[in-house]
Short mmCIF file of N, CA and C in Angstrom, two decimals:
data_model
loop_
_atom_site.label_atom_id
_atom_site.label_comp_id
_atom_site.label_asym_id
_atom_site.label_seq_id
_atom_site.Cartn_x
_atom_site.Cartn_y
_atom_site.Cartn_z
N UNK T 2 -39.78 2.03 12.09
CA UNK T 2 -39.61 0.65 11.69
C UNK T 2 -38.22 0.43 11.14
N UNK T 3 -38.21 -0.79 11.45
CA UNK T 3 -36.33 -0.92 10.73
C UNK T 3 -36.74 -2.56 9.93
N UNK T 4 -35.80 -2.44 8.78
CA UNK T 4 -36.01 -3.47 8.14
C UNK T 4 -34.63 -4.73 8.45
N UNK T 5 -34.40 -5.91 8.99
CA UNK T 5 -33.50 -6.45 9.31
C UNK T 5 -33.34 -7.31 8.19
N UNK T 6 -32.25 -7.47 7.43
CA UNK T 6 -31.49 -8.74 6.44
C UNK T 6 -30.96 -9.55 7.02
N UNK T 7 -31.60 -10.67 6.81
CA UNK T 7 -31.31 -12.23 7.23
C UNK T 7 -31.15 -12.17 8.85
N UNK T 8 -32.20 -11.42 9.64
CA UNK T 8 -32.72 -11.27 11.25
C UNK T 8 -31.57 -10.91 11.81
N UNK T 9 -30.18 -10.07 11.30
CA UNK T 9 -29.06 -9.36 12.06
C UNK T 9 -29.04 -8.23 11.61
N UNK T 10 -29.30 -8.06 9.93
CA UNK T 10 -28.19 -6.41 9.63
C UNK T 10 -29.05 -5.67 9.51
N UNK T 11 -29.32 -4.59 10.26
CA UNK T 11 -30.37 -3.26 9.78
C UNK T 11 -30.04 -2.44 8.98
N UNK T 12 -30.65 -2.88 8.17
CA UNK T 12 -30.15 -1.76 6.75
C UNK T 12 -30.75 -0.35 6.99
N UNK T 13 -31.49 0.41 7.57
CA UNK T 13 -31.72 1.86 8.04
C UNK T 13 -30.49 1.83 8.85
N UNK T 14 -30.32 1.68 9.38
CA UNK T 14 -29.17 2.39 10.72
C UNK T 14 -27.93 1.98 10.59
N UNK T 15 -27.32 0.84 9.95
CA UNK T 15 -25.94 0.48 9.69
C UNK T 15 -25.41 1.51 8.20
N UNK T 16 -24.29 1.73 8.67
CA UNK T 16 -24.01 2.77 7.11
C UNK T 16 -23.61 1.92 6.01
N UNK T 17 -24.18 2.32 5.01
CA UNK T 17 -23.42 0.60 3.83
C UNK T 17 -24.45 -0.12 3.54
N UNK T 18 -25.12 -0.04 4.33
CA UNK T 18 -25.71 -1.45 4.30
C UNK T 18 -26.94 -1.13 2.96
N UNK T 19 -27.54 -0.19 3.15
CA UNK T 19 -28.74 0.21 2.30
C UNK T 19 -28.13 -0.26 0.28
N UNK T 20 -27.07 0.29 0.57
CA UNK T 20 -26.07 0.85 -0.93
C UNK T 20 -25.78 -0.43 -1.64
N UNK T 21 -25.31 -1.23 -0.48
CA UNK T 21 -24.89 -2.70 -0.70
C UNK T 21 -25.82 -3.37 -1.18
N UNK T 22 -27.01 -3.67 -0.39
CA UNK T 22 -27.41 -4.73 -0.53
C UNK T 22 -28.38 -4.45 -2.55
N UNK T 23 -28.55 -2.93 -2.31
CA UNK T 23 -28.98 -2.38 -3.98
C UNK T 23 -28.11 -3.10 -5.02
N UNK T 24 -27.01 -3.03 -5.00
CA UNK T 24 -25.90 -2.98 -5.62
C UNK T 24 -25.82 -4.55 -5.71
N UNK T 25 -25.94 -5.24 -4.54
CA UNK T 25 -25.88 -6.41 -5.01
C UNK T 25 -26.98 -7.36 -5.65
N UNK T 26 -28.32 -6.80 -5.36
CA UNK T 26 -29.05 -7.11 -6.31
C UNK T 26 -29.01 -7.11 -7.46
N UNK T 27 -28.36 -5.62 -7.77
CA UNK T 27 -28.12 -5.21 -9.00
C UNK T 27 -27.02 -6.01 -10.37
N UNK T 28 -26.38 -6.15 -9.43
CA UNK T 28 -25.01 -7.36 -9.77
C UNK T 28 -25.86 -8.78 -9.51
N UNK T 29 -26.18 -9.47 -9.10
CA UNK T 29 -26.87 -10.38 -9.25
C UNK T 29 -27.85 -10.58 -10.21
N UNK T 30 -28.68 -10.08 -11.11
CA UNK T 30 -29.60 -10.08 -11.73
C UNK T 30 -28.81 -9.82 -12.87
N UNK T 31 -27.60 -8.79 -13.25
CA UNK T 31 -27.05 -8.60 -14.00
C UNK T 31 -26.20 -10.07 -14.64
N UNK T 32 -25.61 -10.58 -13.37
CA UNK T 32 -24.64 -12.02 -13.77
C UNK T 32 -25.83 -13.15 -13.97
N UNK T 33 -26.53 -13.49 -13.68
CA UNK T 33 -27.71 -14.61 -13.53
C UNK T 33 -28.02 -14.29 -14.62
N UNK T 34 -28.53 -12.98 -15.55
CA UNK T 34 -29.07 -12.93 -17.00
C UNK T 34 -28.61 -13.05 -17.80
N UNK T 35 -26.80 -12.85 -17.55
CA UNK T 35 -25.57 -12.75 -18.46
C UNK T 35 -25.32 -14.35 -18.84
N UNK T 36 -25.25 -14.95 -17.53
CA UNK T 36 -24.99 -16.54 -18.16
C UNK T 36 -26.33 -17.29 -18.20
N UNK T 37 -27.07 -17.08 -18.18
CA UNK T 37 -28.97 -17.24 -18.57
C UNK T 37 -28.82 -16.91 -19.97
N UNK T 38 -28.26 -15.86 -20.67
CA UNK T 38 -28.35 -15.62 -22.40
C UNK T 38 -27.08 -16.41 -22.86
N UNK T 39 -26.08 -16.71 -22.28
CA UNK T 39 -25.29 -17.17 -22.78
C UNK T 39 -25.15 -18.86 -22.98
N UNK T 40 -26.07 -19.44 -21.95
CA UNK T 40 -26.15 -20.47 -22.30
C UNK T 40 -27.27 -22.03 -21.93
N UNK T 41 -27.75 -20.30 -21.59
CA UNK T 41 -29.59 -21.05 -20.78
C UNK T 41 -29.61 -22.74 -20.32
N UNK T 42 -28.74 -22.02 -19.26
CA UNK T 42 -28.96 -23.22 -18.17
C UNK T 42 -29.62 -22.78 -16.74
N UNK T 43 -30.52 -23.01 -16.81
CA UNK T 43 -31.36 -22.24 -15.69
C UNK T 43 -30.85 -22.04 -14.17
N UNK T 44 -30.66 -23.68 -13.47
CA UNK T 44 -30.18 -24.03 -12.34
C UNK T 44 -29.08 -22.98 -12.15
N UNK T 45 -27.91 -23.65 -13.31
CA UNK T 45 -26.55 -22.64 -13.26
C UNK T 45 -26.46 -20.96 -13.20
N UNK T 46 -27.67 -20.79 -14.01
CA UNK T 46 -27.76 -19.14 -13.65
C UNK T 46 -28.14 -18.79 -12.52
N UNK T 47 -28.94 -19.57 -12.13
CA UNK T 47 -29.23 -18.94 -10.17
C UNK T 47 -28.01 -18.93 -9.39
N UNK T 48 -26.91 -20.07 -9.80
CA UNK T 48 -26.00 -20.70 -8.94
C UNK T 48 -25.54 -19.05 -8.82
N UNK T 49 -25.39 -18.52 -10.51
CA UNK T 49 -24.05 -17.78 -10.95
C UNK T 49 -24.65 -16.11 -10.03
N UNK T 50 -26.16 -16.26 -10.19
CA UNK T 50 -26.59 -14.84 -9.95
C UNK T 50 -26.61 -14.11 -7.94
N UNK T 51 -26.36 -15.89 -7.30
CA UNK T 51 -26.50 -15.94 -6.16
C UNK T 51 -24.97 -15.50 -6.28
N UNK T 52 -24.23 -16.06 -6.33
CA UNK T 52 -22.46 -15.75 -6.23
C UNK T 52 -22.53 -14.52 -6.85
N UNK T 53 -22.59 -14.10 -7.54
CA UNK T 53 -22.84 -12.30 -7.83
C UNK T 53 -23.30 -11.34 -6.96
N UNK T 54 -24.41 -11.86 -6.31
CA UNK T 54 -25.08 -11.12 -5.05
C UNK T 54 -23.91 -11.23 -4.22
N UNK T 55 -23.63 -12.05 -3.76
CA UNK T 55 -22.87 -11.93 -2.87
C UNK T 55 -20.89 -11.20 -2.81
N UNK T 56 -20.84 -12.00 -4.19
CA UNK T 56 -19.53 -10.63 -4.07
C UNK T 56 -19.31 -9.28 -4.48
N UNK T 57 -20.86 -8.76 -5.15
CA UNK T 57 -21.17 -7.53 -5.64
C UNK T 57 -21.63 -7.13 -4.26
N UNK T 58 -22.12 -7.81 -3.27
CA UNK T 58 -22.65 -6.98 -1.42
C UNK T 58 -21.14 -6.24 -1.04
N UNK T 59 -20.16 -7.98 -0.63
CA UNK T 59 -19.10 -7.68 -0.26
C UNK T 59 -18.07 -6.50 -0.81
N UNK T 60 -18.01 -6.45 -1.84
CA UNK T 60 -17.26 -5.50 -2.46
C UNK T 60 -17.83 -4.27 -2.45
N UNK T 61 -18.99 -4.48 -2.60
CA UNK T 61 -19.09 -3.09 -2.47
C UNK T 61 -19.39 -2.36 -0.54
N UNK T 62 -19.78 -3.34 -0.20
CA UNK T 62 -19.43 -3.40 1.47
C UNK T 62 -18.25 -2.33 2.04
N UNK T 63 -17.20 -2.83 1.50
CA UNK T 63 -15.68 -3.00 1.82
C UNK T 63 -15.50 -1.58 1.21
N UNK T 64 -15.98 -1.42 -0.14
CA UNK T 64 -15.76 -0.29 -0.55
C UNK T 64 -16.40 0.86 -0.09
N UNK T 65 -17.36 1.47 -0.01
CA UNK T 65 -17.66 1.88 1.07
C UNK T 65 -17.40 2.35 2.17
N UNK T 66 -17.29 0.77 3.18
CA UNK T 66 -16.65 1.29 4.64
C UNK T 66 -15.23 1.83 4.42
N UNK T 67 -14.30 1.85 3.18
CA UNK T 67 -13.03 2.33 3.49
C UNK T 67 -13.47 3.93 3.26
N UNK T 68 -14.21 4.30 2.46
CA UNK T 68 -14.62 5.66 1.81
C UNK T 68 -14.95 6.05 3.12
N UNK T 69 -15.86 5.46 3.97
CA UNK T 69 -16.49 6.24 5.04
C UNK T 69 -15.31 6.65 6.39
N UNK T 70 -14.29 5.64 6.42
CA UNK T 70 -13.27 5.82 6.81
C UNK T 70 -13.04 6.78 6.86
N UNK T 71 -12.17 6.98 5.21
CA UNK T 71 -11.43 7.67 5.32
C UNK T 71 -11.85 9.32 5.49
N UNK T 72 -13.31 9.64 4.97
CA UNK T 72 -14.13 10.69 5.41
C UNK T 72 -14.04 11.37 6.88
N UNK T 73 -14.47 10.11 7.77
CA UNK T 73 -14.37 10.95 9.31
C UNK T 73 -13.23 10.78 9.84
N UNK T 74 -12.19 10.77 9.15
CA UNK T 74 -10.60 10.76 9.40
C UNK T 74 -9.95 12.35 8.74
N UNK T 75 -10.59 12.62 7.48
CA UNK T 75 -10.86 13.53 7.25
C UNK T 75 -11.34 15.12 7.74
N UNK T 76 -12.44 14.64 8.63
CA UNK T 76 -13.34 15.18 9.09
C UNK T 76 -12.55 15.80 10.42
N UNK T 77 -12.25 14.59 10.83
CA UNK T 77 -11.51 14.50 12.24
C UNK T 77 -10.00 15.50 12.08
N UNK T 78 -9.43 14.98 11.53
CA UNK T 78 -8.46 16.90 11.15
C UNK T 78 -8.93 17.52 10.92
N UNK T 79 -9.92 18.18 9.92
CA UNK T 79 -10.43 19.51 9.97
C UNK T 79 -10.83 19.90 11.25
N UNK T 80 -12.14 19.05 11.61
CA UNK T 80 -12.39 19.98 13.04
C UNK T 80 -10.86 20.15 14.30
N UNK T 81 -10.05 19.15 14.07
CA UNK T 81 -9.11 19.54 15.08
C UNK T 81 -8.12 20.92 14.59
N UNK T 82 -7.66 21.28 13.29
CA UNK T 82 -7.73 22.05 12.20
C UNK T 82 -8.11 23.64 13.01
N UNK T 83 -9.40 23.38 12.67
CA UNK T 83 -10.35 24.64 13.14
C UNK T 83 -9.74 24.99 15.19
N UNK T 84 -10.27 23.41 15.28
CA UNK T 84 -9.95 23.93 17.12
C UNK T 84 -8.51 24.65 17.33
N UNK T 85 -7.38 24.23 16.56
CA UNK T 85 -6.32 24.87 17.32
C UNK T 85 -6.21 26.06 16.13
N UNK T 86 -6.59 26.75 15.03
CA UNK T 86 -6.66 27.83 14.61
C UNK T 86 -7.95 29.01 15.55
N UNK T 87 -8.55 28.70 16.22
CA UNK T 87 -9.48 29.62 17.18
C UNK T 87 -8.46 29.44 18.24
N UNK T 88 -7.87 28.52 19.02
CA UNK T 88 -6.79 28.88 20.08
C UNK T 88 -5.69 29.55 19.71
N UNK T 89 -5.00 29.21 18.77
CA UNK T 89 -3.60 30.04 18.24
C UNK T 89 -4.12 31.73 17.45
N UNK T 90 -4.99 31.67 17.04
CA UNK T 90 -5.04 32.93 16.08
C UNK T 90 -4.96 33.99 17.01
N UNK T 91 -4.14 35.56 16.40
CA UNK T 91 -3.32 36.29 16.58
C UNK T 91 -2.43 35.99 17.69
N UNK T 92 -2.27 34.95 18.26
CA UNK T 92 -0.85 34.60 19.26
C UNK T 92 0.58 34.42 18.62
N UNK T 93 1.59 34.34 19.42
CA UNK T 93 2.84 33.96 18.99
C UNK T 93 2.91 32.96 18.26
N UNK T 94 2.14 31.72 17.99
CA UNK T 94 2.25 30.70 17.97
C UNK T 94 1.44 30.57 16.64
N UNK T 95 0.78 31.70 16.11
CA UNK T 95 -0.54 31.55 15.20
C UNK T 95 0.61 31.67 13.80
N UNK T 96 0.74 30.08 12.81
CA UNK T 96 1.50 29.94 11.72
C UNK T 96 1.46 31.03 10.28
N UNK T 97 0.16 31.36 10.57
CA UNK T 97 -0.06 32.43 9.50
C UNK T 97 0.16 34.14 10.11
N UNK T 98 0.56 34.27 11.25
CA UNK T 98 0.79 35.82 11.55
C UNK T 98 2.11 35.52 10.74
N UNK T 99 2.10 36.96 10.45
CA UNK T 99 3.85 37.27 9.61
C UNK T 99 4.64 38.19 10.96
N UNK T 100 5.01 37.90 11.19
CA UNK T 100 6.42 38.96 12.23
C UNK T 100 7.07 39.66 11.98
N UNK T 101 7.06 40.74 12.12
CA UNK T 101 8.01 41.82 11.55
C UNK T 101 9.41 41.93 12.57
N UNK T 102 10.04 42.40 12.26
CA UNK T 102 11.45 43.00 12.76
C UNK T 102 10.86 43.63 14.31
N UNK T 103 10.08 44.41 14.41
CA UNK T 103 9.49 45.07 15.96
C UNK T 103 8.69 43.99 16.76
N UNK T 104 8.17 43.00 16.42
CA UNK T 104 7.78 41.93 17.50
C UNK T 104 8.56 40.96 17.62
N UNK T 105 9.96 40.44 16.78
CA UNK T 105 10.55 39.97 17.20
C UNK T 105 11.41 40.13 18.05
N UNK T 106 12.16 41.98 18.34
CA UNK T 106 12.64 42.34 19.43
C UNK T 106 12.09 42.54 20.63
N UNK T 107 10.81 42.64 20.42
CA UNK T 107 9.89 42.85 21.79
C UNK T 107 9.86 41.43 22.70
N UNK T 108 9.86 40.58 22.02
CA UNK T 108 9.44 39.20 22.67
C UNK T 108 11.56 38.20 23.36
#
């Protein structure tokens, strides 16, 4: 089963999405109670707790997808990393052999 937000975003299978939409609940209920004690205006606290949801989603959205970014960018050199250290290792070409004086005259 997959659960869809507002009949587009699948929060199981989109990455972010699960974290976000927590988070913005979380931030929403937090701002809606904050100006609810501060000056108990009811209407206005929904206004304030709805605009909280929503830039506590986005932000943390954004934040996120850059983290996840930058992870399989990450990721993505290491394994290329690994691939050309299994092709180069003990060759001419392998950065960590040290060369002595006798394989440099040989070659």
């Amino acid at each position: 089963q997959s659960f869809r937000l507002l009949g587009f975003l699948d929060v199981r299978s989109v990455p972010c999405a699960r974290e976000s939409v927590l988070y913005g609940s979380l931030g929403s209920l937090v701002v809606g109670l904050g100006y609810f004690l501060a000056t108990s205006r009811v209407r206005r606290s929904c206004d304030f707790a709805v605009g909280g949801f929503v830039c506590t989603t986005l932000g943390y959205w954004f934040y996120c997808r850059y983290n996840l970014a930058q992870q399989r960018i990450r990721q993505r050199m290491l394994r290329e990393g690994m691939r050309n250290k299994i092709l180069f290792e003990g060759s001419s070409l392998d950065p960590e052999r040290k060369q002595t004086g006798n394989e440099r005259s040989d070659s």
